[in-house]
Structure formats: structure tokens, C-alpha cells
Short mmCIF file of C-alpha atoms and ligand atoms in Angstrom, two decimals:
data_model
loop_
_atom_site.label_atom_id
_atom_site.label_comp_id
_atom_site.label_asym_id
_atom_site.label_seq_id
_atom_site.Cartn_x
_atom_site.Cartn_y
_atom_site.Cartn_z
CA UNK R 1 98.29 95.17 113.46
CA UNK R 2 95.43 97.53 114.27
CA UNK R 3 91.93 96.94 115.53
CA UNK R 4 89.31 99.23 114.10
CA UNK R 5 86.31 100.61 115.89
CA UNK R 6 83.99 98.60 113.63
CA UNK R 7 85.87 95.36 113.67
CA UNK R 8 86.32 92.63 116.19
CA UNK R 9 89.00 91.26 113.87
CA UNK R 10 92.53 92.70 113.82
CA UNK R 11 93.50 94.19 110.45
CA UNK R 12 96.79 93.03 108.95
CA UNK R 13 99.40 95.54 107.82
CA UNK R 14 99.18 94.36 104.21
CA UNK R 15 95.45 94.93 104.06
CA UNK R 16 95.72 98.26 105.84
CA UNK R 17 97.99 99.28 102.96
CA UNK R 18 95.43 97.93 100.49
CA UNK R 19 92.66 99.86 102.22
CA UNK R 20 94.72 103.04 102.04
CA UNK R 21 95.42 102.48 98.36
CA UNK R 22 91.79 101.81 97.51
CA UNK R 23 90.62 104.70 99.64
CA UNK R 24 93.02 106.96 97.76
CA UNK R 25 92.03 105.68 94.29
CA UNK R 26 93.66 107.35 91.31
CA UNK R 27 92.10 110.70 92.08
CA UNK R 28 91.06 111.29 88.48
CA UNK R 29 87.57 112.73 87.99
CA UNK R 30 86.89 110.46 85.00
CA UNK R 31 87.83 107.30 86.87
CA UNK R 32 85.88 108.43 89.89
CA UNK R 33 82.63 108.82 87.99
CA UNK R 34 83.27 105.69 85.92
CA UNK R 35 83.75 103.63 89.08
CA UNK R 36 80.63 105.09 90.64
CA UNK R 37 78.67 104.10 87.55
CA UNK R 38 80.18 100.70 86.88
CA UNK R 39 80.73 99.25 90.33
CA UNK R 40 77.12 99.14 91.30
CA UNK R 41 75.29 95.98 92.32
CA UNK R 42 71.96 95.76 90.58
CA UNK R 43 70.38 93.61 93.30
CA UNK R 44 66.82 92.42 93.07
CA UNK R 45 64.69 90.48 95.53
CA UNK R 46 62.65 87.42 94.55
CA UNK R 47 59.77 86.52 96.87
CA UNK R 48 60.25 82.77 97.39
CA UNK R 49 57.60 82.41 100.14
CA UNK R 50 55.22 84.72 101.96
CA UNK R 51 57.19 87.85 102.95
CA UNK R 52 60.44 85.95 102.35
CA UNK R 53 62.84 87.27 99.73
CA UNK R 54 65.98 85.78 98.22
CA UNK R 55 68.67 87.82 96.50
CA UNK R 56 70.07 85.21 94.15
CA UNK R 57 73.74 85.44 93.16
CA UNK R 58 75.16 84.26 89.87
CA UNK R 59 76.39 80.66 89.55
CA UNK R 60 79.94 81.81 88.89
CA UNK R 61 83.28 82.22 90.62
CA UNK R 62 84.36 85.64 91.93
CA UNK R 63 85.45 87.96 89.13
CA UNK R 64 85.62 91.62 88.22
CA UNK R 65 82.38 91.39 86.20
CA UNK R 66 80.18 89.98 88.97
CA UNK R 67 81.97 91.90 91.75
CA UNK R 68 81.48 88.91 94.05
CA UNK R 69 77.72 88.74 93.60
CA UNK R 70 77.72 84.93 93.48
CA UNK R 71 75.97 84.12 96.73
CA UNK R 72 72.38 83.84 97.92
CA UNK R 73 71.34 86.08 100.77
CA UNK R 74 67.79 86.42 102.06
CA UNK R 75 65.53 88.48 104.27
CA UNK R 76 62.23 87.80 106.00
CA UNK R 77 59.62 90.28 107.15
CA UNK R 78 58.49 89.30 110.64
CA UNK R 79 55.75 91.09 112.64
CA UNK R 80 58.09 93.66 114.23
CA UNK R 81 60.92 93.95 111.72
CA UNK R 82 63.22 92.13 109.33
CA UNK R 83 65.57 89.14 109.70
CA UNK R 84 68.53 88.83 107.32
CA UNK R 85 70.34 85.63 106.39
CA UNK R 86 73.96 86.25 105.35
CA UNK R 87 75.33 89.62 104.33
CA UNK R 88 77.25 89.05 101.08
CA UNK R 89 80.86 89.49 99.99
CA UNK R 90 81.67 93.16 100.72
CA UNK R 91 80.65 96.43 102.29
CA UNK R 92 79.46 97.60 98.87
CA UNK R 93 77.18 94.55 98.63
CA UNK R 94 75.98 94.95 102.24
CA UNK R 95 75.10 98.59 101.59
CA UNK R 96 73.17 97.62 98.44
CA UNK R 97 71.39 94.86 100.37
CA UNK R 98 70.33 97.30 103.08
CA UNK R 99 68.89 99.64 100.46
CA UNK R 100 67.03 96.78 98.83
CA UNK R 101 65.58 95.69 102.19
CA UNK R 102 64.47 99.24 102.98
CA UNK R 103 62.80 99.49 99.57
CA UNK R 104 61.10 96.09 99.81
CA UNK R 105 60.05 96.30 103.46
CA UNK R 106 59.75 100.04 104.20
CA UNK R 107 59.84 101.42 107.73
CA UNK R 108 60.70 98.19 109.51
CA UNK R 109 63.91 97.80 111.53
CA UNK R 110 66.43 95.06 110.92
CA UNK R 111 66.32 92.94 114.08
CA UNK R 112 68.74 90.13 113.33
CA UNK R 113 71.46 89.18 110.82
CA UNK R 114 72.50 85.52 110.80
CA UNK R 115 75.82 84.34 109.37
CA UNK R 116 75.52 80.73 108.20
CA UNK R 117 79.30 80.14 108.09
CA UNK R 118 82.62 81.93 107.82
CA UNK R 119 83.21 81.95 104.06
CA UNK R 120 83.81 85.47 102.74
CA UNK R 121 80.84 85.69 100.37
CA UNK R 122 78.53 85.10 103.34
CA UNK R 123 79.80 87.54 105.98
CA UNK R 124 81.94 90.35 104.51
CA UNK R 125 78.82 92.52 104.16
CA UNK R 126 78.42 92.51 107.99
CA UNK R 127 79.96 95.97 108.22
CA UNK R 128 76.78 97.46 106.71
CA UNK R 129 74.68 96.24 109.64
CA UNK R 130 74.56 96.97 113.38
CA UNK R 131 77.17 94.57 114.78
CA UNK R 132 75.11 94.04 117.94
CA UNK R 133 72.43 92.31 115.83
CA UNK R 134 74.72 89.87 114.01
CA UNK R 135 74.54 86.30 115.31
CA UNK R 136 76.21 82.97 114.59
CA UNK R 137 77.39 79.86 116.44
CA UNK R 138 80.53 80.50 118.54
CA UNK R 139 82.59 78.35 116.17
CA UNK R 140 81.60 80.53 113.19
CA UNK R 141 82.60 83.61 115.21
CA UNK R 142 85.95 81.99 116.04
CA UNK R 143 86.51 81.02 112.41
CA UNK R 144 85.79 84.57 111.24
CA UNK R 145 88.13 85.97 113.89
CA UNK R 146 90.90 83.59 112.80
CA UNK R 147 90.49 83.68 109.03
CA UNK R 148 88.52 86.83 108.25
CA UNK R 149 91.55 88.95 107.43
CA UNK R 150 93.07 86.39 105.07
CA UNK R 151 89.71 85.98 103.30
CA UNK R 152 89.40 89.73 102.92
CA UNK R 153 92.96 89.98 101.56
CA UNK R 154 92.15 87.36 98.95
CA UNK R 155 88.87 89.04 98.00
CA UNK R 156 90.69 92.36 97.47
CA UNK R 157 93.06 90.56 95.10
CA UNK R 158 90.18 88.94 93.20
CA UNK R 159 87.75 91.87 93.13
CA UNK R 160 89.82 95.04 93.48
CA UNK R 161 87.75 98.16 93.90
CA UNK R 162 84.53 96.21 94.42
CA UNK R 163 85.91 95.57 97.91
CA UNK R 164 86.68 99.21 98.70
CA UNK R 165 86.45 99.92 102.43
CA UNK R 166 85.48 96.35 103.38
CA UNK R 167 86.63 95.10 106.78
CA UNK R 168 85.87 91.72 108.33
CA UNK R 169 83.37 92.13 111.17
CA UNK R 170 82.70 89.13 113.38
CA UNK R 171 79.20 88.52 114.80
CA UNK R 172 78.82 89.63 118.41
CA UNK R 173 76.03 87.23 119.44
CA UNK R 174 76.92 83.56 119.96
CA UNK R 175 73.97 81.30 119.30
CA UNK R 176 73.43 78.05 121.18
CA UNK R 177 69.65 77.71 121.60
CA UNK R 178 67.58 75.37 119.43
CA UNK R 179 65.40 78.28 118.39
CA UNK R 180 64.89 81.98 118.99
CA UNK R 181 62.00 84.37 118.73
CA UNK R 182 62.86 87.41 116.64
CA UNK R 183 60.29 90.16 116.32
CA UNK R 184 57.34 87.82 116.86
CA UNK R 185 58.56 84.92 114.70
CA UNK R 186 60.25 81.68 115.78
CA UNK R 187 63.33 80.52 113.92
CA UNK R 188 64.69 77.00 114.52
CA UNK R 189 68.49 76.80 114.56
CA UNK R 190 70.45 73.68 113.55
CA UNK R 191 74.15 73.46 114.41
CA UNK R 192 75.69 71.35 111.67
CA UNK R 193 79.04 70.98 109.90
CA UNK R 194 80.72 69.36 106.91
CA UNK R 195 80.96 72.18 104.40
CA UNK R 196 83.00 73.92 107.13
CA UNK R 197 83.64 73.13 110.80
CA UNK R 198 80.44 75.04 111.68
CA UNK R 199 77.43 75.48 109.41
CA UNK R 200 74.27 77.09 110.76
CA UNK R 201 70.94 76.12 109.21
CA UNK R 202 67.93 78.32 109.94
CA UNK R 203 64.27 77.43 109.54
CA UNK R 204 61.47 79.96 109.63
CA UNK R 205 58.90 77.94 111.57
CA UNK R 206 56.00 79.98 110.17
CA UNK R 207 56.66 79.39 106.47
CA UNK R 208 58.80 76.26 106.72
CA UNK R 209 61.54 77.82 104.58
CA UNK R 210 64.99 76.39 105.38
CA UNK R 211 68.12 78.46 104.74
CA UNK R 212 70.88 75.89 104.35
CA UNK R 213 73.89 78.09 103.67
CA UNK R 214 76.50 76.16 101.68
CA UNK R 215 75.55 72.74 102.97
CA UNK R 216 73.47 72.59 99.78
CA UNK R 217 74.14 73.87 96.27
CA UNK R 218 71.85 73.67 93.24
CA UNK R 219 73.05 73.80 89.61
CA UNK R 220 76.36 75.16 90.89
CA UNK R 221 79.35 73.01 91.83
CA UNK R 222 79.93 72.74 95.61
CA UNK R 223 83.04 74.34 97.09
CA UNK R 224 85.35 72.42 99.42
CA UNK R 225 88.12 74.58 100.96
CA UNK R 226 87.14 73.56 104.50
CA UNK R 227 85.06 70.48 103.73
CA UNK R 228 85.00 67.22 105.64
CA UNK R 229 83.29 65.04 103.04
CA UNK R 230 82.30 62.19 105.39
CA UNK R 231 80.73 64.61 107.88
CA UNK R 232 79.06 66.59 105.10
CA UNK R 233 77.50 63.41 103.73
CA UNK R 234 75.93 62.59 107.12
CA UNK R 235 74.83 66.20 107.58
CA UNK R 236 72.98 66.11 104.26
CA UNK R 237 70.88 63.26 105.65
CA UNK R 238 70.11 65.39 108.71
CA UNK R 239 69.23 68.33 106.47
CA UNK R 240 66.99 66.09 104.39
CA UNK R 241 65.14 65.07 107.57
CA UNK R 242 64.33 68.63 108.64
CA UNK R 243 60.67 69.48 108.04
CA UNK R 244 60.51 72.15 105.38
CA UNK R 245 58.38 73.68 102.64
CA UNK R 246 61.30 75.01 100.61
CA UNK R 247 65.07 75.10 100.81
CA UNK R 248 67.19 78.07 99.82
CA UNK R 249 70.70 76.78 99.06
CA UNK R 250 73.80 78.96 99.50
CA UNK R 251 74.16 79.06 95.73
CA UNK R 252 71.53 78.35 93.09
CA UNK R 253 67.75 78.72 92.89
CA UNK R 254 65.32 77.94 95.71
CA UNK R 255 64.29 74.32 95.84
CA UNK R 256 60.86 72.94 96.80
CA UNK R 257 61.60 69.23 96.24
CA UNK R 258 64.96 68.21 97.70
CA UNK R 259 66.96 68.45 94.49
CA UNK R 260 69.71 70.61 96.04
CA UNK R 261 70.40 68.07 98.79
CA UNK R 262 70.37 65.12 96.36
CA UNK R 263 72.58 66.92 93.84
CA UNK R 264 75.10 68.02 96.49
CA UNK R 265 75.27 64.49 97.94
CA UNK R 266 75.73 62.97 94.49
CA UNK R 267 78.53 65.43 93.64
CA UNK R 268 80.53 65.08 96.85
CA UNK R 269 80.20 61.26 96.75
CA UNK R 270 81.51 61.24 93.18
CA UNK R 271 84.27 63.73 94.04
CA UNK R 272 85.47 61.67 96.99
CA UNK R 273 85.37 58.45 94.95
CA UNK R 274 87.15 59.92 91.94
CA UNK R 275 89.94 61.49 93.98
CA UNK R 276 90.39 58.36 96.12
CA UNK R 277 90.79 56.27 92.96
CA UNK R 278 93.21 58.79 91.50
CA UNK R 279 95.37 58.71 94.63
CA UNK R 280 95.27 54.89 94.68
CA UNK R 281 96.33 54.82 91.01
CA UNK R 282 99.35 56.99 91.84
CA UNK R 283 98.22 60.03 89.84
CA UNK R 284 99.74 63.39 90.63
CA UNK R 285 97.46 66.31 91.49
CA UNK R 286 98.00 67.75 88.02
CA UNK R 287 96.98 64.45 86.44
CA UNK R 288 93.93 64.19 88.70
CA UNK R 289 92.84 67.67 87.59
CA UNK R 290 92.71 66.48 83.96
CA UNK R 291 90.26 63.64 84.67
CA UNK R 292 86.81 63.72 83.11
CA UNK R 293 83.76 65.03 84.92
CA UNK R 294 80.60 62.93 84.40
CA UNK R 295 78.01 64.30 81.98
CA UNK R 296 75.39 64.59 84.73
CA UNK R 297 77.46 67.34 86.36
CA UNK R 298 78.20 69.29 83.18
CA UNK R 299 75.27 71.63 83.82
CA UNK R 300 76.64 72.75 87.19
CA UNK R 301 78.05 76.28 87.15
CA UNK R 302 81.88 76.50 87.28
CA UNK R 303 82.20 72.74 87.71
CA UNK R 304 85.65 72.44 86.11
CA UNK R 305 87.03 75.32 88.19
CA UNK R 306 85.61 73.96 91.42
CA UNK R 307 86.73 70.42 90.62
CA UNK R 308 90.31 71.64 90.13
CA UNK R 309 90.15 73.64 93.37
CA UNK R 310 88.81 70.56 95.16
CA UNK R 311 91.81 68.53 93.99
CA UNK R 312 94.02 71.09 95.71
CA UNK R 313 91.86 71.08 98.86
CA UNK R 314 91.34 67.34 99.27
CA UNK R 315 94.27 65.52 97.64
CA UNK R 316 96.93 65.90 100.36
CA UNK R 317 94.70 64.46 103.10
CA UNK R 318 93.61 61.59 100.84
CA UNK R 319 97.25 60.81 100.07
CA UNK R 320 98.02 60.80 103.79
CA UNK R 321 95.15 58.44 104.56
CA UNK R 322 95.60 56.07 101.60
CA UNK R 323 99.41 56.01 101.74
CA UNK R 324 100.28 56.27 105.43
CA UNK R 325 103.91 56.76 106.35
CA UNK R 326 105.52 53.49 107.42
CA UNK R 327 108.10 53.62 110.17
CA UNK R 328 111.06 51.41 109.33
CA UNK R 329 113.03 50.20 112.27
CA UNK R 330 116.77 50.06 111.72
ZN1 ZN Q 1 79.20 80.41 99.54
#
């Protein structure tokens, strides 16, 4: 294991080998120029509120075509600089995001980068930013420190050269206040959970825009690798009660009327009900994966893929709770 100068997270031997391999490349001039041309994020910023821009990812799963550009990140111009919400899936993405910010908001320093949670599409671009400015709740920092390397390993397998040079960098600032002033703007901070064990929600108190991270999805199936469905359901009610003008979900378009929260609640309720019934009926995981998905969810991006992944994530715990082990005394 080594610890790099840029990383608070130890780098595993397997990924060090991967980094060396990717750094070496094939060495061929043709491949080199092809990669430089092809592996380029064409990021664009959409102004969703005054001086507030979203960079909207595709409603897809990670693949070699999208390079991992499946996530929403955002940035806000405040009086003295720029605040960034989430950094994307890789160093390559983070670098492209920095360039886009500099082009959109010229000559203003980046003052803060928030990480909403520890999933790889939301923090693996941290390396492109000054680590001393990156902030998250302590639990998110702990989760990144514990799981960052494994996430990065998996992303290298899924995305290959798109991930070149990416290292997991944990935030250095642990948040615990209800709000903070950044560059002359107040941001309210809400410490929630359910999608993961720690989900940070940020509200720009000037515009009323709420950045929900992956507590809310819109027109894209929710992901559940670290979900606690019962907690998530309660958290969505809390999120619904937060005063806001607009919500930017972690995935999907910005939402002025609460659709993302309602759609996410509807989906996770259905998912929990369907899988509980399947367990009670004695279906195997493979059989549960074949079950129908209601027509109202057919328009959600990658719904079949995410449903099948959710069976893997949620089935064992449901089996344990619905069929508890019985101790037989002899
Ligand atoms: Zn995400």
C-alpha cells in the first residue's frame, strides 16, 4: 500500500499496477492521438437559476461511450468566487469541469467544493481541485476513506482509459454546522441519509436552489448499493419539507415542482414491496430479477439494469428479515 501526496486514501497494489499500465499506455503515436481526440468530455453548463449552472449527465449506466458522464454536478457564482457541488467520476472529468467553470465564470476563484456523498461518480473528480477547499460531513469523509479505492478499482474496470491518472481524494473539511457563508453567500446544510449512510443536501439561501445529491432522481432509476429504504423514505419527506425554488437531483433534469422527490419515493416504495413479496413467495434472486416492472417506470433511464442491481443489493437483507433463522433446541 502507498499513500500519495495528493491522496488521503491509501492506494491498493492492484490499482497502483493499473495506474502504471494506464500511464504507460500502448506508446503508439496513432493510439495516443486517437485517445486524445476521443476521450474528451464535451461538457456544457445549463443556467438553472441566477448564476447557478448544472452540468447534466446522461441518464445511463457507466460505459465506454459516456466515459462516466452520468452524474449532475453544479456550480454557483457567489460574490467573491465560485462554489462547486460534486466533482464527477474521474480526474479527466474534474479537469474538464474546472475548464468549464473558468470559461463560464472567468477570473473568479473556486472557494468551496462540496461532496454530497461517497459514490464514485460524485467525488472522483476531487483530484482536480484544491483539497483544502473540499468539504463534506465526517461520515462521507470516512466512507470515502474506507471505500474510495474499491470504487476507483471498479471504475477503472468499467471505464478504462477514461479513468487515467484518477486517485480517490477524500475531503479535508468536515462539515457540522447548519449553514456556512462562502464568499458572501449563505448555504444551508442538511445532514441526511437513506441513499447512503450520509447524504449531504445543500441549499443556496439566495436563490432557493436545493442540491439533493442522489436522495432524488428524475427520469432515471434510483441506485441502491448502500440504501436503507425505510430511512430513505422518511428522508424524502424531510427533503420535501425544505423550502426551495428548484431541486437539482443527482441524476436527471432540474425540477421546479417536486416531481423528483415524488418519483423517487414511488419507485423505492414499489421496489421494496415487490422484493418483499418475491422473498415471501420463495422466489430466488434470479427469478425476482425476471419480474415485470410497472409501465409507469418504463420511462426511467436504465430501469431494468438498476432493478436487477437492486435485487442483488437488497435481497439478502430482506431474506434475513422475512425468514429469520430459528434456533432449534436439541
Ligand atoms: Zn450518483
